[in-house]
Amino acid sequence: MSWADMVSDARKGRGLLRHARTVLKGILSIRMPVFRPLAGALYAERELRHTLWPLFLKIMYREPLMRYRCDHIGRSLYLEGAIPQISGNGSIRVGDNVRIGGRNSWMVGFKVSDGAELVIGNRVNIGYQNQISVAKRVSIGDDTMFAPNVQIYDNPNHPLSPAARLRHEQFAIEDAEPVSIGRNVWIGSGALIMRGVTIGDGAVIGAMSVVTRDVEPATLVAGNPARVLRDIADPTTAGHLLDTPVVDRDAG
């Protein structure tokens, strides 16, 4: 008799497995008594392990590897998970008090590149699963924050010519254009920043936006392609940008 036949008979109340469901329910209903001193010790061990093991990985493994790969890293680097997956042989410079989320992917330098450079300022917060692709230069200003899943490309990543793509050729370096992101910029989740874009200080990029042209300072943009929605008052006050009132350009 096959397993399927045995299961079918059990559902009809016949065969070897007819009591299996009752037995399983009985097993799952068993509750072990709590011996509090032992349970407390095990709970404390769990909490300590969850705290100390990531700290050990950061101090002894992750941060040394990150510092080895980068040309410069400032004080108080905070890695929320594993170091970014970094490919290419370009230069990476990271400022002070930078926070980097898990599962980042950075491509810094291609075969066609000469001196590709990724520059990250002070107090920058790079969110979870960001992707940065650099053939020439990408710079990120102080106090800028990225939400998860942001993508930045200073290059087309592949040649425009179908024949060249079919031959698996690289794009021409002339097709790459540097990306410059100013200070105290907020970039929303899933935003895509394309080559040649300059984003001014204090700007806000809405979630899922595709930025294909320059963004003026203290401006909120959103959409695909991103367009200006409104100005943001008092762009010079770092840390209070999102708390200030906004003025709609179309209101008057």
mmCIF file of C-alpha atoms in Angstrom:
data_model
loop_
_atom_site.group_PDB
_atom_site.id
_atom_site.type_symbol
_atom_site.label_atom_id
_atom_site.label_comp_id
_atom_site.label_asym_id
_atom_site.label_seq_id
_atom_site.Cartn_x
_atom_site.Cartn_y
_atom_site.Cartn_z
ATOM 1 C CA MET A 1 0.000 0.000 0.000
ATOM 2 C CA SER A 2 1.338 3.404 -0.953
ATOM 3 C CA TRP A 3 1.667 6.377 1.399
ATOM 4 C CA ALA A 4 -1.083 8.197 -0.500
ATOM 5 C CA ASP A 5 -3.444 5.224 0.044
ATOM 6 C CA MET A 6 -2.629 5.152 3.761
ATOM 7 C CA VAL A 7 -3.389 8.870 4.082
ATOM 8 C CA SER A 8 -6.612 8.451 2.126
ATOM 9 C CA ASP A 9 -7.698 5.570 4.433
ATOM 10 C CA ALA A 10 -6.831 7.636 7.532
ATOM 11 C CA ARG A 11 -9.095 10.457 6.353
ATOM 12 C CA LYS A 12 -11.895 7.897 6.108
ATOM 13 C CA GLY A 13 -11.180 6.586 9.625
ATOM 14 C CA ARG A 14 -9.512 3.352 8.472
ATOM 15 C CA GLY A 15 -5.999 1.890 8.403
ATOM 16 C CA LEU A 16 -2.821 2.313 10.432
ATOM 17 C CA LEU A 17 -2.895 6.125 10.448
ATOM 18 C CA ARG A 18 -6.507 6.611 11.507
ATOM 19 C CA HIS A 19 -5.434 7.774 14.994
ATOM 20 C CA ALA A 20 -2.422 9.806 13.819
ATOM 21 C CA ARG A 21 -4.179 13.198 14.037
ATOM 22 C CA THR A 22 -5.388 12.529 17.579
ATOM 23 C CA VAL A 23 -1.914 11.419 18.673
ATOM 24 C CA LEU A 24 -0.312 14.474 17.076
ATOM 25 C CA LYS A 25 -2.753 16.822 18.811
ATOM 26 C CA GLY A 26 -1.949 15.134 22.085
ATOM 27 C CA ILE A 27 1.783 15.557 21.585
ATOM 28 C CA LEU A 28 1.408 19.246 20.622
ATOM 29 C CA SER A 29 -0.674 19.912 23.709
ATOM 30 C CA ILE A 30 2.074 18.780 26.078
ATOM 31 C CA ARG A 31 3.470 21.660 28.145
ATOM 32 C CA MET A 32 6.711 21.189 30.007
ATOM 33 C CA PRO A 33 6.902 22.697 33.506
ATOM 34 C CA VAL A 34 8.968 25.882 33.734
ATOM 35 C CA PHE A 35 11.909 25.542 36.085
ATOM 36 C CA ARG A 36 12.458 29.268 36.532
ATOM 37 C CA PRO A 37 16.164 29.327 37.521
ATOM 38 C CA LEU A 38 17.076 27.187 34.508
ATOM 39 C CA ALA A 39 14.761 29.065 32.141
ATOM 40 C CA GLY A 40 16.138 32.379 33.389
ATOM 41 C CA ALA A 41 19.719 31.255 32.801
ATOM 42 C CA LEU A 42 18.892 30.020 29.289
ATOM 43 C CA TYR A 43 17.066 33.256 28.472
ATOM 44 C CA ALA A 44 19.990 35.357 29.717
ATOM 45 C CA GLU A 45 22.390 33.254 27.644
ATOM 46 C CA ARG A 46 20.242 33.788 24.555
ATOM 47 C CA GLU A 47 20.102 37.559 25.038
ATOM 48 C CA LEU A 48 23.826 37.746 25.687
ATOM 49 C CA ARG A 49 24.608 35.652 22.623
ATOM 50 C CA HIS A 50 22.359 37.790 20.403
ATOM 51 C CA THR A 51 24.133 40.901 21.661
ATOM 52 C CA LEU A 52 27.743 39.770 21.804
ATOM 53 C CA TRP A 53 27.965 37.671 18.642
ATOM 54 C CA PRO A 54 27.087 40.526 16.208
ATOM 55 C CA LEU A 55 29.423 42.793 18.195
ATOM 56 C CA PHE A 56 32.203 40.230 17.889
ATOM 57 C CA LEU A 57 31.630 39.917 14.130
ATOM 58 C CA LYS A 58 31.665 43.692 13.714
ATOM 59 C CA ILE A 59 34.864 44.292 15.703
ATOM 60 C CA MET A 60 36.893 41.247 14.707
ATOM 61 C CA TYR A 61 35.721 40.505 11.172
ATOM 62 C CA ARG A 62 33.406 42.884 9.336
ATOM 63 C CA GLU A 63 34.888 46.279 10.130
ATOM 64 C CA PRO A 64 38.538 45.188 9.535
ATOM 65 C CA LEU A 65 37.558 43.810 6.120
ATOM 66 C CA MET A 66 35.681 47.016 5.278
ATOM 67 C CA ARG A 67 38.641 49.176 6.334
ATOM 68 C CA TYR A 68 40.992 46.988 4.294
ATOM 69 C CA ARG A 69 38.908 47.475 1.130
ATOM 70 C CA CYS A 70 38.358 51.234 1.476
ATOM 71 C CA ASP A 71 40.988 53.918 0.963
ATOM 72 C CA HIS A 72 39.695 55.774 4.009
ATOM 73 C CA ILE A 73 37.068 55.225 6.710
ATOM 74 C CA GLY A 74 36.524 57.786 9.451
ATOM 75 C CA ARG A 75 35.545 57.335 13.078
ATOM 76 C CA SER A 76 32.596 55.313 14.366
ATOM 77 C CA LEU A 77 31.606 53.235 11.362
ATOM 78 C CA TYR A 78 28.393 51.319 12.121
ATOM 79 C CA LEU A 79 27.604 48.211 10.072
ATOM 80 C CA GLU A 80 24.077 46.908 10.587
ATOM 81 C CA GLY A 81 24.910 43.584 8.955
ATOM 82 C CA ALA A 82 27.505 42.109 6.645
ATOM 83 C CA ILE A 83 29.784 44.506 4.781
ATOM 84 C CA PRO A 84 28.575 45.630 1.341
ATOM 85 C CA GLN A 85 29.240 43.279 -1.532
ATOM 86 C CA ILE A 86 31.937 45.333 -3.257
ATOM 87 C CA SER A 87 33.265 44.631 -6.742
ATOM 88 C CA GLY A 88 35.645 46.603 -8.934
ATOM 89 C CA ASN A 89 38.975 48.169 -7.998
ATOM 90 C CA GLY A 90 37.903 51.804 -7.657
ATOM 91 C CA SER A 91 38.506 54.082 -4.679
ATOM 92 C CA ILE A 92 36.074 54.246 -1.731
ATOM 93 C CA ARG A 93 36.250 56.958 0.920
ATOM 94 C CA VAL A 94 33.878 56.976 3.894
ATOM 95 C CA GLY A 95 33.531 59.782 6.441
ATOM 96 C CA ASP A 96 32.885 59.811 10.196
ATOM 97 C CA ASN A 97 29.830 58.318 11.930
ATOM 98 C CA VAL A 98 28.492 56.549 8.845
ATOM 99 C CA ARG A 99 25.809 53.872 9.171
ATOM 100 C CA ILE A 100 25.520 51.181 6.470
ATOM 101 C CA GLY A 101 22.587 48.778 6.306
ATOM 102 C CA GLY A 102 22.727 45.132 5.378
ATOM 103 C CA ARG A 103 22.812 43.585 1.899
ATOM 104 C CA ASN A 104 24.304 46.589 0.125
ATOM 105 C CA SER A 105 25.914 46.073 -3.283
ATOM 106 C CA TRP A 106 28.555 48.500 -4.568
ATOM 107 C CA MET A 107 30.171 48.241 -8.008
ATOM 108 C CA VAL A 108 33.072 50.709 -7.985
ATOM 109 C CA GLY A 109 35.106 50.532 -11.170
ATOM 110 C CA PHE A 110 34.643 48.751 -14.491
ATOM 111 C CA LYS A 111 37.069 47.523 -17.135
ATOM 112 C CA VAL A 112 36.546 50.796 -18.979
ATOM 113 C CA SER A 113 37.041 52.890 -15.820
ATOM 114 C CA ASP A 114 40.123 54.853 -14.857
ATOM 115 C CA GLY A 115 40.022 55.995 -11.243
ATOM 116 C CA ALA A 116 36.373 55.316 -10.354
ATOM 117 C CA GLU A 117 35.554 56.937 -7.025
ATOM 118 C CA LEU A 118 32.812 56.583 -4.399
ATOM 119 C CA VAL A 119 32.897 59.322 -1.740
ATOM 120 C CA ILE A 120 30.575 59.148 1.278
ATOM 121 C CA GLY A 121 30.465 62.115 3.653
ATOM 122 C CA ASN A 122 30.074 62.354 7.417
ATOM 123 C CA ARG A 123 26.994 61.114 9.286
ATOM 124 C CA VAL A 124 25.544 59.505 6.169
ATOM 125 C CA ASN A 125 22.943 56.771 6.672
ATOM 126 C CA ILE A 126 22.804 54.216 3.853
ATOM 127 C CA GLY A 127 19.761 51.970 4.192
ATOM 128 C CA TYR A 128 19.119 48.292 3.644
ATOM 129 C CA GLN A 129 19.845 46.739 0.231
ATOM 130 C CA ASN A 130 21.098 49.849 -1.553
ATOM 131 C CA GLN A 131 22.910 49.490 -4.865
ATOM 132 C CA ILE A 132 25.569 51.906 -6.102
ATOM 133 C CA SER A 133 27.280 51.567 -9.486
ATOM 134 C CA VAL A 134 30.271 53.802 -10.203
ATOM 135 C CA ALA A 135 32.271 54.102 -13.408
ATOM 136 C CA LYS A 136 33.482 57.674 -12.812
ATOM 137 C CA ARG A 137 32.365 59.268 -9.544
ATOM 138 C CA VAL A 138 29.494 59.199 -7.079
ATOM 139 C CA SER A 139 29.650 61.602 -4.136
ATOM 140 C CA ILE A 140 27.248 61.736 -1.173
ATOM 141 C CA GLY A 141 27.209 64.798 1.077
ATOM 142 C CA ASP A 142 27.180 65.031 4.876
ATOM 143 C CA ASP A 143 24.014 64.091 6.804
ATOM 144 C CA THR A 144 22.316 62.516 3.802
ATOM 145 C CA MET A 145 19.988 59.572 4.434
ATOM 146 C CA PHE A 146 18.958 56.720 2.124
ATOM 147 C CA ALA A 147 15.894 54.555 2.706
ATOM 148 C CA PRO A 148 16.016 50.861 1.683
ATOM 149 C CA ASN A 149 16.405 49.728 -1.939
ATOM 150 C CA VAL A 150 17.835 52.956 -3.347
ATOM 151 C CA GLN A 151 19.810 52.567 -6.588
ATOM 152 C CA ILE A 152 22.417 54.973 -7.969
ATOM 153 C CA TYR A 153 24.081 54.640 -11.379
ATOM 154 C CA ASP A 154 26.594 57.006 -12.926
ATOM 155 C CA ASN A 155 26.733 54.766 -16.007
ATOM 156 C CA PRO A 156 24.379 52.933 -18.404
ATOM 157 C CA ASN A 157 25.698 49.559 -17.160
ATOM 158 C CA HIS A 158 25.589 48.157 -20.706
ATOM 159 C CA PRO A 159 26.156 49.472 -24.231
ATOM 160 C CA LEU A 160 23.227 50.984 -26.117
ATOM 161 C CA SER A 161 24.055 49.006 -29.255
ATOM 162 C CA PRO A 162 22.223 45.642 -29.425
ATOM 163 C CA ALA A 163 25.137 44.148 -31.354
ATOM 164 C CA ALA A 164 27.618 45.266 -28.683
ATOM 165 C CA ARG A 165 25.414 43.794 -25.936
ATOM 166 C CA LEU A 166 25.206 40.537 -27.849
ATOM 167 C CA ARG A 167 29.023 40.457 -27.904
ATOM 168 C CA HIS A 168 29.015 41.154 -24.125
ATOM 169 C CA GLU A 169 31.018 44.319 -24.592
ATOM 170 C CA GLN A 170 31.373 47.038 -21.966
ATOM 171 C CA PHE A 171 29.739 50.432 -22.336
ATOM 172 C CA ALA A 172 31.937 53.338 -23.424
ATOM 173 C CA ILE A 173 33.325 55.363 -20.512
ATOM 174 C CA GLU A 174 32.171 58.507 -22.327
ATOM 175 C CA ASP A 175 28.597 57.377 -21.612
ATOM 176 C CA ALA A 176 29.197 57.590 -17.842
ATOM 177 C CA GLU A 177 28.508 60.873 -16.024
ATOM 178 C CA PRO A 178 29.250 61.579 -12.330
ATOM 179 C CA VAL A 179 26.449 61.738 -9.772
ATOM 180 C CA SER A 180 26.595 64.331 -7.000
ATOM 181 C CA ILE A 181 24.237 64.171 -4.009
ATOM 182 C CA GLY A 182 24.335 67.176 -1.674
ATOM 183 C CA ARG A 183 24.146 67.539 2.087
ATOM 184 C CA ASN A 184 21.132 66.664 4.230
ATOM 185 C CA VAL A 185 19.304 64.993 1.349
ATOM 186 C CA TRP A 186 16.608 62.396 1.995
ATOM 187 C CA ILE A 187 16.162 59.693 -0.678
ATOM 188 C CA GLY A 188 13.011 57.610 -0.314
ATOM 189 C CA SER A 189 12.609 53.862 -0.614
ATOM 190 C CA GLY A 190 13.112 52.378 -4.065
ATOM 191 C CA ALA A 191 14.299 55.616 -5.675
ATOM 192 C CA LEU A 192 16.525 55.385 -8.752
ATOM 193 C CA ILE A 193 19.173 58.070 -9.340
ATOM 194 C CA MET A 194 20.494 58.096 -12.907
ATOM 195 C CA ARG A 195 23.816 59.197 -14.396
ATOM 196 C CA GLY A 196 24.759 62.839 -14.596
ATOM 197 C CA VAL A 197 22.318 63.943 -11.875
ATOM 198 C CA THR A 198 23.176 66.580 -9.258
ATOM 199 C CA ILE A 199 20.895 66.750 -6.217
ATOM 200 C CA GLY A 200 21.095 69.976 -4.228
ATOM 201 C CA ASP A 201 21.415 70.355 -0.451
ATOM 202 C CA GLY A 202 18.272 69.710 1.556
ATOM 203 C CA ALA A 203 16.331 68.054 -1.272
ATOM 204 C CA VAL A 204 13.857 65.222 -0.742
ATOM 205 C CA ILE A 205 13.411 62.434 -3.302
ATOM 206 C CA GLY A 206 10.071 60.643 -3.023
ATOM 207 C CA ALA A 207 9.787 56.865 -2.790
ATOM 208 C CA MET A 208 10.015 54.955 -6.097
ATOM 209 C CA SER A 209 11.080 58.091 -7.978
ATOM 210 C CA VAL A 210 13.269 57.916 -11.077
ATOM 211 C CA VAL A 211 15.563 60.956 -11.078
ATOM 212 C CA THR A 212 16.886 61.719 -14.562
ATOM 213 C CA ARG A 213 17.708 65.440 -14.226
ATOM 214 C CA ASP A 214 19.202 67.802 -11.652
ATOM 215 C CA VAL A 215 17.237 68.571 -8.468
ATOM 216 C CA GLU A 216 17.427 72.066 -7.022
ATOM 217 C CA PRO A 217 18.315 72.542 -3.327
ATOM 218 C CA ALA A 218 15.447 72.390 -0.815
ATOM 219 C CA THR A 219 13.066 70.844 -3.342
ATOM 220 C CA LEU A 220 10.708 67.882 -3.051
ATOM 221 C CA VAL A 221 10.531 65.752 -6.203
ATOM 222 C CA ALA A 222 8.669 62.532 -6.945
ATOM 223 C CA GLY A 223 7.420 60.395 -9.808
ATOM 224 C CA ASN A 224 8.735 58.661 -12.918
ATOM 225 C CA PRO A 225 10.395 60.695 -14.209
ATOM 226 C CA ALA A 226 10.708 62.745 -11.024
ATOM 227 C CA ARG A 227 9.219 66.232 -11.160
ATOM 228 C CA VAL A 228 9.147 69.102 -8.703
ATOM 229 C CA LEU A 229 6.215 68.987 -6.282
ATOM 230 C CA ARG A 230 7.073 71.850 -3.961
ATOM 231 C CA ASP A 231 9.778 73.902 -2.277
ATOM 232 C CA ILE A 232 10.901 73.117 1.249
ATOM 233 C CA ALA A 233 11.337 76.032 3.650
ATOM 234 C CA ASP A 234 14.498 76.587 5.727
ATOM 235 C CA PRO A 235 16.816 74.163 3.917
ATOM 236 C CA THR A 236 19.870 75.191 5.975
ATOM 237 C CA THR A 237 18.719 73.710 9.284
ATOM 238 C CA ALA A 238 20.193 70.223 9.311
ATOM 239 C CA GLY A 239 18.071 67.616 11.011
ATOM 240 C CA HIS A 240 14.865 69.709 10.926
ATOM 241 C CA LEU A 241 14.185 69.632 7.201
ATOM 242 C CA LEU A 242 11.166 67.350 7.338
ATOM 243 C CA ASP A 243 9.603 69.262 10.260
ATOM 244 C CA THR A 244 9.353 72.595 8.453
ATOM 245 C CA PRO A 245 6.298 73.734 6.483
ATOM 246 C CA VAL A 246 6.205 73.343 2.726
ATOM 247 C CA VAL A 247 5.080 75.772 0.059
ATOM 248 C CA ASP A 248 3.288 74.425 -3.014
ATOM 249 C CA ARG A 249 4.620 76.061 -6.183
ATOM 250 C CA ASP A 250 1.253 75.760 -7.891
ATOM 251 C CA ALA A 251 -0.700 77.384 -5.040
ATOM 252 C CA GLY A 252 -0.202 80.946 -6.142
#
